[in-house]
Short mmCIF file of C-alpha atoms in Angstrom, two decimals:
data_model
loop_
_atom_site.label_atom_id
_atom_site.label_comp_id
_atom_site.label_asym_id
_atom_site.label_seq_id
_atom_site.Cartn_x
_atom_site.Cartn_y
_atom_site.Cartn_z
CA MET A 133 -0.26 -0.15 -0.20
CA SER A 134 1.61 3.25 -0.90
CA ILE A 135 0.85 6.84 0.62
CA ILE A 136 0.03 8.27 -2.54
CA ASP A 137 -3.75 5.88 -2.20
CA LEU A 138 -4.67 8.28 0.77
CA SER A 139 -7.06 11.26 0.59
CA PHE A 140 -5.38 14.57 0.90
CA ALA A 141 -8.47 16.89 1.15
CA SER A 142 -8.86 16.05 4.80
CA LEU A 143 -5.55 16.37 5.85
CA GLU A 144 -5.01 19.45 4.08
CA ILE A 145 -8.38 20.82 5.64
CA GLY A 146 -7.40 19.25 9.34
CA PHE A 147 -3.84 21.41 8.70
CA ALA A 148 -5.42 24.83 7.48
CA VAL A 149 -8.05 24.90 10.39
CA SER A 150 -5.96 23.84 13.05
CA LEU A 151 -3.17 26.45 11.70
CA ILE A 152 -6.06 29.34 11.40
CA SER A 153 -7.59 28.28 14.53
CA SER A 154 -4.28 28.50 16.58
CA LEU A 155 -3.60 31.91 14.88
CA LEU A 156 -7.03 33.60 15.67
CA LEU A 157 -6.59 32.30 19.34
CA VAL A 158 -3.43 34.19 19.52
CA PHE A 159 -4.66 37.49 17.83
CA THR A 160 -7.61 37.50 20.49
CA THR A 161 -5.89 37.01 23.58
CA ARG A 162 -7.00 40.23 24.78
CA TRP A 163 -10.87 38.83 24.65
CA HIS A 164 -10.14 35.12 26.51
CA GLY A 165 -6.71 36.17 28.29
CA ARG A 166 -7.95 36.42 31.65
CA PHE A 167 -8.96 32.94 31.62
CA SER A 168 -6.28 31.40 29.05
CA LEU A 169 -3.15 32.80 29.91
CA ASP A 170 -0.21 30.46 31.26
CA ALA A 171 1.46 32.57 34.08
CA THR A 172 5.31 32.72 34.38
CA HIS A 173 5.66 31.42 37.62
CA GLY A 174 5.94 27.74 38.74
CA VAL A 175 8.30 25.28 39.64
CA GLN A 176 8.10 23.98 35.80
CA LYS A 177 7.73 27.56 34.12
CA PHE A 178 10.57 28.51 31.79
CA HIS A 179 8.67 31.06 29.38
CA ILE A 180 8.88 34.78 30.30
CA THR A 181 5.50 36.05 29.11
CA PRO A 182 2.18 35.09 29.77
CA THR A 183 0.97 32.95 27.05
CA PRO A 184 -2.71 31.40 25.76
CA ARG A 185 -2.39 27.75 27.02
CA ILE A 186 -6.00 26.56 25.14
CA GLY A 187 -3.92 24.96 21.70
CA GLY A 188 -6.32 21.98 22.49
CA ALA A 189 -9.41 23.87 21.26
CA ALA A 190 -7.63 24.40 17.80
CA ILE A 191 -6.66 20.75 17.45
CA MET A 192 -10.23 19.86 18.03
CA THR A 193 -11.55 22.04 15.90
CA GLY A 194 -9.19 21.04 12.91
CA LEU A 195 -10.08 17.32 13.49
CA TRP A 196 -13.93 17.78 13.65
CA LEU A 197 -13.82 19.90 10.39
CA ALA A 198 -11.67 17.51 8.77
CA PHE A 199 -13.82 14.49 10.02
CA TRP A 200 -16.51 15.48 7.08
CA ALA A 201 -14.22 15.25 4.70
CA LEU A 202 -13.06 11.94 5.19
CA PRO A 203 -14.61 9.19 2.91
CA GLN A 204 -17.35 7.21 4.85
CA PRO A 205 -15.50 3.98 6.28
CA GLN A 206 -12.75 6.33 7.92
CA GLN A 207 -15.71 8.70 9.21
CA GLU A 208 -17.27 5.60 10.80
CA LEU A 209 -13.68 4.75 12.10
CA LEU A 210 -12.89 8.39 13.17
CA LEU A 211 -16.39 9.56 14.82
CA PRO A 212 -16.77 7.20 18.02
CA VAL A 213 -12.89 8.11 18.77
CA LEU A 214 -13.70 11.87 18.66
CA MET A 215 -16.87 11.28 20.69
CA ALA A 216 -14.69 9.19 23.49
CA ALA A 217 -12.09 12.12 23.71
CA LEU A 218 -14.35 14.77 24.80
CA PRO A 219 -14.09 13.88 28.35
CA ALA A 220 -10.34 13.55 28.24
CA PHE A 221 -10.44 17.08 26.03
CA VAL A 222 -12.80 19.02 28.73
CA PHE A 223 -11.43 18.16 31.57
CA GLY A 224 -8.23 19.19 30.74
CA LEU A 225 -9.39 22.49 29.05
CA ALA A 226 -11.49 23.07 32.11
CA GLU A 227 -7.93 23.06 34.08
CA ASP A 228 -6.47 25.43 31.51
CA LEU A 229 -9.35 27.97 32.14
CA THR A 230 -10.07 27.42 35.54
CA ARG A 231 -6.77 25.90 36.97
CA ASN A 232 -9.00 24.15 39.54
CA VAL A 233 -9.01 20.31 38.16
CA SER A 234 -7.15 17.61 39.92
CA VAL A 235 -4.66 15.58 38.51
CA ARG A 236 -6.82 12.66 39.80
CA ALA A 237 -9.74 14.04 38.01
CA ARG A 238 -7.78 14.55 34.63
CA LEU A 239 -6.40 10.98 34.81
CA LEU A 240 -9.99 9.47 35.83
CA ALA A 241 -11.58 11.58 32.79
CA THR A 242 -9.32 10.04 30.20
CA MET A 243 -9.37 6.69 31.58
CA ALA A 244 -13.48 7.30 31.44
CA SER A 245 -12.63 8.02 27.14
CA GLY A 246 -11.01 5.12 27.00
CA ALA A 247 -13.72 2.91 28.28
CA VAL A 248 -16.19 4.84 26.52
CA CYS A 249 -14.28 4.07 23.24
CA TRP A 250 -14.45 0.45 23.93
CA GLY A 251 -18.37 0.67 24.69
CA LEU A 252 -18.58 2.65 21.13
CA THR A 253 -15.97 0.44 19.17
CA ASP A 254 -15.67 -2.98 21.20
CA ILE A 255 -12.15 -2.89 20.50
CA SER A 256 -9.55 -3.31 23.72
CA LEU A 257 -6.28 -4.87 24.08
CA GLN A 258 -6.06 -8.67 23.96
CA ALA A 259 -2.60 -9.37 23.24
CA SER A 260 0.68 -7.97 24.75
CA GLY A 261 3.03 -10.77 24.11
CA LEU A 262 3.64 -11.48 27.42
CA ALA A 263 2.02 -14.78 28.43
CA PRO A 264 1.07 -14.03 32.00
CA LEU A 265 -0.39 -10.80 31.36
CA ASP A 266 -2.23 -12.46 27.69
CA ALA A 267 -4.11 -14.93 30.11
CA LEU A 268 -5.51 -12.26 32.15
CA LEU A 269 -6.47 -10.01 28.84
CA ALA A 270 -8.52 -12.97 27.85
CA TRP A 271 -11.15 -12.15 30.66
CA LEU A 272 -13.20 -9.34 29.01
CA PRO A 273 -13.64 -7.06 32.05
CA PHE A 274 -9.66 -6.97 32.96
CA SER A 275 -9.11 -6.31 29.19
CA VAL A 276 -11.45 -3.25 29.38
CA ALA A 277 -10.01 -2.11 32.61
CA PHE A 278 -6.29 -2.33 31.32
CA THR A 279 -6.82 -0.69 28.20
CA ALA A 280 -8.44 2.46 29.80
CA PHE A 281 -5.63 2.91 32.47
CA ALA A 282 -2.86 2.09 29.37
CA VAL A 283 -4.69 5.17 27.64
CA GLY A 284 -4.92 7.19 30.49
CA GLY A 285 -1.42 6.89 30.99
CA VAL A 286 -0.30 7.55 27.94
CA ALA A 287 -2.38 10.65 27.47
CA ASN A 288 -0.92 11.52 31.10
CA ALA A 289 2.75 10.92 29.99
CA VAL A 290 2.48 13.15 26.90
CA ASN A 291 0.89 15.80 29.46
CA ILE A 292 3.92 15.36 31.62
CA ILE A 293 6.28 16.05 28.65
CA ASP A 294 4.53 19.12 27.76
CA GLY A 295 6.95 21.59 29.30
CA PHE A 296 8.77 23.36 26.03
CA ASN A 297 7.72 25.06 22.45
CA GLY A 298 7.25 22.07 20.34
CA LEU A 299 8.23 19.43 22.72
CA ALA A 300 4.83 17.29 23.27
CA SER A 301 3.18 18.17 20.05
CA GLY A 302 6.55 17.36 18.02
CA THR A 303 6.78 13.85 19.90
CA VAL A 304 3.32 13.03 18.98
CA LEU A 305 4.14 14.01 15.39
CA ILE A 306 6.94 11.35 15.71
CA GLY A 307 4.51 8.90 17.22
CA MET A 308 1.74 9.34 15.21
CA GLY A 309 3.60 9.02 12.07
CA ALA A 310 5.34 5.85 12.96
CA LEU A 311 1.69 4.49 13.71
CA GLY A 312 0.42 5.41 9.98
CA LEU A 313 3.34 3.86 8.43
CA ILE A 314 3.09 0.76 10.33
CA ALA A 315 -0.68 0.87 9.35
CA LEU A 316 0.23 1.51 6.08
CA GLY A 317 2.78 -0.97 5.69
CA ALA A 318 0.32 -3.74 7.33
CA GLY A 319 -2.20 -2.74 4.36
CA ASP A 320 -4.55 -0.86 7.02
CA VAL A 321 -5.28 2.00 4.40
CA HIS A 322 -8.25 3.69 6.48
CA LEU A 323 -6.15 3.73 9.93
CA ALA A 324 -3.02 5.10 8.25
CA GLN A 325 -5.62 7.95 7.06
CA LEU A 326 -6.57 8.61 10.63
CA CYS A 327 -3.27 8.56 11.76
CA PHE A 328 -1.70 11.18 9.27
CA LEU A 329 -5.13 13.43 9.53
CA VAL A 330 -4.11 13.32 13.48
CA CYS A 331 -0.41 14.23 12.30
CA ALA A 332 -1.52 17.25 9.63
CA VAL A 333 -3.86 18.90 12.38
CA THR A 334 -1.24 18.85 15.22
CA ALA A 335 1.10 20.14 12.24
CA GLY A 336 -1.28 23.22 12.21
CA PHE A 337 -0.88 24.18 15.88
CA PHE A 338 2.97 23.30 15.63
CA LEU A 339 3.68 25.90 13.54
CA VAL A 340 2.39 28.20 16.14
CA ASN A 341 3.88 27.09 18.92
CA PHE A 342 7.50 26.25 17.79
CA PRO A 343 9.54 27.77 18.03
CA PHE A 344 8.42 31.13 19.41
CA GLY A 345 5.69 29.56 21.60
CA LYS A 346 2.58 31.97 21.02
CA LEU A 347 0.52 29.23 21.92
CA PHE A 348 0.17 26.62 24.33
CA LEU A 349 -0.74 23.09 24.06
CA GLY A 350 -2.35 23.06 27.17
CA ASP A 351 -3.74 20.54 29.39
CA GLY A 352 -6.75 19.83 26.90
CA GLY A 353 -4.45 19.66 24.12
CA ALA A 354 -2.00 17.53 25.45
CA TYR A 355 -4.84 14.99 27.06
CA LEU A 356 -6.40 14.94 23.47
CA LEU A 357 -3.25 14.34 21.78
CA GLY A 358 -2.52 11.65 24.25
CA PHE A 359 -5.56 10.01 24.16
CA LEU A 360 -5.81 9.66 20.35
CA LEU A 361 -1.93 8.72 20.21
CA ALA A 362 -2.87 5.86 22.83
CA TRP A 363 -6.12 4.70 20.78
CA MET A 364 -4.73 4.64 17.72
CA SER A 365 -2.09 2.15 19.37
CA VAL A 366 -4.96 0.36 20.35
CA MET A 367 -6.59 -0.02 17.17
CA LEU A 368 -3.54 -0.57 15.24
CA VAL A 369 -2.62 -4.01 16.68
CA GLN A 370 -6.33 -5.11 17.39
CA ARG A 371 -6.71 -4.56 13.50
CA ASN A 372 -3.54 -5.56 12.28
CA PRO A 373 -2.65 -8.82 14.10
CA SER A 374 0.72 -9.14 12.16
CA VAL A 375 1.55 -6.02 13.87
CA SER A 376 3.21 -6.58 17.63
CA SER A 377 2.23 -4.78 20.34
CA TRP A 378 5.84 -4.09 21.35
CA ALA A 379 5.62 -1.69 18.06
CA ALA A 380 2.88 0.28 19.48
CA LEU A 381 4.53 0.63 22.74
CA LEU A 382 7.69 1.97 21.21
CA ALA A 383 6.08 4.45 18.90
CA CYS A 384 4.80 5.88 22.10
CA ALA A 385 8.01 4.97 24.09
CA TYR A 386 9.38 8.62 25.26
CA PRO A 387 6.56 9.77 26.95
CA VAL A 388 6.00 6.68 28.79
CA PHE A 389 9.65 6.12 29.55
CA GLU A 390 9.66 9.49 31.16
CA THR A 391 6.75 9.35 33.04
CA LEU A 392 7.74 5.94 34.63
CA PHE A 393 11.17 7.09 35.17
CA THR A 394 9.44 10.01 37.06
CA ILE A 395 7.23 8.00 39.08
CA VAL A 396 10.34 5.76 40.42
CA ARG A 397 12.46 8.83 41.05
CA ARG A 398 9.70 10.56 42.95
CA LEU A 399 9.01 7.51 45.22
CA TRP A 400 12.76 6.93 45.39
CA CYS A 401 12.71 10.74 46.70
CA ARG A 402 10.01 9.92 48.89
CA ARG A 403 7.91 12.08 47.24
CA HIS A 404 4.44 11.94 45.92
CA PRO A 405 4.42 10.75 42.65
CA GLY A 406 2.05 13.30 41.20
CA HIS A 407 4.05 16.31 42.82
CA PRO A 408 5.30 18.42 40.24
CA ASP A 409 9.34 19.15 39.80
CA SER A 410 11.69 20.54 37.42
CA TRP A 411 13.97 17.29 37.03
CA HIS A 412 12.56 16.08 33.94
CA LEU A 413 14.90 15.12 31.03
CA HIS A 414 13.69 18.43 29.09
CA SER A 415 14.00 20.45 32.25
CA LEU A 416 17.59 19.37 32.78
CA ILE A 417 18.46 19.85 28.96
CA LYS A 418 16.78 23.54 29.35
CA THR A 419 19.28 24.12 32.53
CA THR A 420 22.56 22.26 31.58
CA ILE A 421 22.88 22.68 27.76
CA THR A 422 20.57 25.38 26.18
CA ALA A 423 20.97 27.76 29.06
CA HIS A 424 24.61 27.69 28.75
CA TYR A 425 25.43 26.69 25.12
CA LEU A 426 22.84 28.90 23.87
CA ARG A 427 22.50 31.63 25.96
CA ARG A 428 23.14 34.33 23.13
CA LEU A 429 19.65 33.33 22.01
CA PRO A 430 16.42 34.94 22.83
CA ALA A 431 14.40 33.04 25.67
CA PRO A 432 11.71 31.70 23.44
CA LEU A 433 14.66 30.20 21.18
CA ARG A 434 16.41 28.74 24.30
CA ASN A 435 13.11 27.20 25.34
CA ALA A 436 12.60 25.69 21.70
CA CYS A 437 15.83 24.28 21.31
CA VAL A 438 15.29 21.86 24.28
CA SER A 439 12.82 20.01 21.96
CA PRO A 440 14.87 18.70 19.16
CA PHE A 441 17.01 16.58 21.76
CA SER A 442 14.14 15.17 23.10
CA TRP A 443 12.77 14.47 19.86
CA GLY A 444 16.00 12.28 19.26
CA VAL A 445 15.12 10.29 22.17
CA ALA A 446 11.64 9.64 20.59
CA LEU A 447 13.15 9.31 16.89
CA VAL A 448 14.77 6.08 17.72
CA PRO A 449 12.16 3.72 19.17
CA ALA A 450 9.84 5.08 16.38
CA LEU A 451 12.27 3.90 13.82
CA LEU A 452 12.38 0.56 15.11
CA ALA A 453 8.91 0.37 15.51
CA VAL A 454 8.15 1.06 11.74
CA ARG A 455 11.26 -1.35 10.68
CA PHE A 456 10.63 -4.22 12.94
CA ALA A 457 6.77 -3.72 13.27
CA ASP A 458 6.00 -7.71 12.86
CA SER A 459 9.05 -8.59 14.84
CA PRO A 460 8.28 -9.28 18.73
CA GLU A 461 11.50 -10.64 19.64
CA ILE A 462 13.90 -7.57 18.14
CA LEU A 463 11.42 -5.36 19.16
CA MET A 464 11.36 -6.48 23.02
CA GLN A 465 15.07 -6.20 22.82
CA GLY A 466 14.88 -2.48 20.93
CA ALA A 467 12.44 -1.24 23.87
CA ALA A 468 15.31 -2.42 26.31
CA ALA A 469 17.84 -0.76 24.51
CA SER A 470 15.82 2.43 24.10
CA PHE A 471 15.02 2.52 27.74
CA ALA A 472 18.68 2.32 28.55
CA LEU A 473 19.39 5.12 25.85
CA TYR A 474 16.55 7.39 27.62
CA LEU A 475 18.78 6.69 30.97
CA ALA A 476 22.13 6.80 29.49
CA VAL A 477 21.04 10.22 28.08
CA TYR A 478 19.37 11.34 31.62
CA GLY A 479 22.30 10.29 33.39
CA LEU A 480 24.86 12.29 31.41
CA VAL A 481 22.55 15.56 31.53
CA ALA A 482 22.21 15.07 35.27
CA SER A 483 25.77 14.65 35.77
CA ALA A 484 26.55 17.59 33.78
CA TRP A 485 24.17 19.40 35.66
CA ARG A 486 26.02 18.23 39.10
CA ALA A 487 29.28 19.49 37.82
CA ARG A 488 28.20 23.02 36.60
CA ARG A 489 26.23 23.44 39.90
CA ARG A 490 29.34 22.63 41.67
CA GLN A 491 31.48 24.91 39.56
CA ILE A 492 28.73 27.94 40.12
CA GLN A 493 29.15 27.33 43.95
CA ARG A 494 32.91 27.46 43.85
CA VAL A 495 32.72 30.61 41.89
CA ARG A 496 30.18 32.39 44.33
CA THR A 497 32.27 31.37 47.79
CA GLN A 498 35.56 32.43 46.68
CA PRO A 499 36.93 35.35 48.57
CA VAL A 500 36.47 38.89 46.86
CA PRO A 501 39.76 40.70 46.96
CA ALA A 502 39.23 44.23 48.34
CA GLY A 503 38.12 46.83 46.55
CA LYS A 504 36.49 44.60 44.01
CA GLY A 505 32.78 43.78 43.53
CA VAL A 506 31.64 40.75 42.72
CA LYS A 507 31.03 39.35 39.15
CA PRO A 508 28.83 36.84 38.54
CA ALA A 509 30.92 33.51 36.46
CA LYS A 510 30.23 34.16 32.90
CA GLY A 511 27.67 31.69 31.25
CA LEU A 512 26.73 29.99 34.49
CA PRO A 513 22.80 30.46 34.86
CA ASP A 514 21.42 31.20 37.98
CA ILE A 515 18.67 29.05 37.31
CA ALA A 516 20.68 25.72 37.76
CA LEU A 517 20.65 26.69 41.50
CA GLU A 518 16.70 26.90 41.69
CA GLN A 519 16.55 23.72 43.49
CA PRO A 520 19.17 21.33 45.03
CA ALA A 521 20.06 18.27 43.89
CA THR A 522 17.28 15.24 45.04
CA SER A 523 18.54 12.51 46.61
CA PHE A 524 17.61 10.17 43.86
CA VAL A 525 20.14 12.29 41.67
CA ARG A 526 22.84 12.32 44.22
CA ARG A 527 22.70 8.42 44.92
CA SER A 528 22.05 7.32 40.99
CA LEU A 529 25.03 9.42 39.99
#
């Protein structure tokens, strides 16, 4: 099956509507800004200008309008998915506008979206490639619950990595593009069309978000794209038995790895797994690499330069998924190698952070000669001292 067999009208409409809607949200900020602007203070805030964080509305608008341009078989495939995505999107958008929706409520809403989608499509995970888990998945209630949990987990993972311009949306483009190519290789042109449609709509928002960060994805957009990425993965495996479930996992690998590692790291440090901090991989890349080596760039561009480093971590497992989609043994080894790559990158960046922090402390504790003022160390970002090193980093490095 070739990509030329796809219908491009819906892709063009989805891209154009998403782009125009995103621009309209930026130009009308003075009307909705009191509700939609994201403040600049907070442990995970790196932007310097209050920015609208309702980009998810542009993506949802693009999806619904592009839906009407799809052929009927693809409309029948996409409609229940868009309907089921509403709880995840609405609860996320409510948090964007009110700042009063808990993480638990948003996670439960996203899991509910997974359960609703099963009710509308009768699709759930029934094979994982692991014999003990497959025995449990043969029981329908467990299969539905596990599917809802997995979908909610991936959606929350995409929200977790949404920290810099283009990071989350670019990662979804990589993952969704991989799923589309795998579906195309398996002859499932209808699912491939939907994957590429989500890519086109996401790309419309991406152009406004990256590199200057004029509009943020927000929780509504992150949960929406995370849900779509997760459910397209479920549909890919269930509709195409030749495709290994490990291929779907590798397409979503980077946000999943980040989430699992974050949970372990916070538990190790005796902190609540849902408590925010600035020790994600992308946060360390910002404070260690871009804040130092790219310090001459304007702040929005420095923030944007974090994303390509993280995209590289996402691209490796996605390429493995496309290349070996029907080879579970190779994919399992690829998953282990990809996670080892993530840990190696994290360890290197965290080690560099500690070295720079020690350098800053030495400079600031040096005695000052009489009659001379204290000069800041050239190129050493103050942001590196915002938080003390956690016990996890101290023990593991």
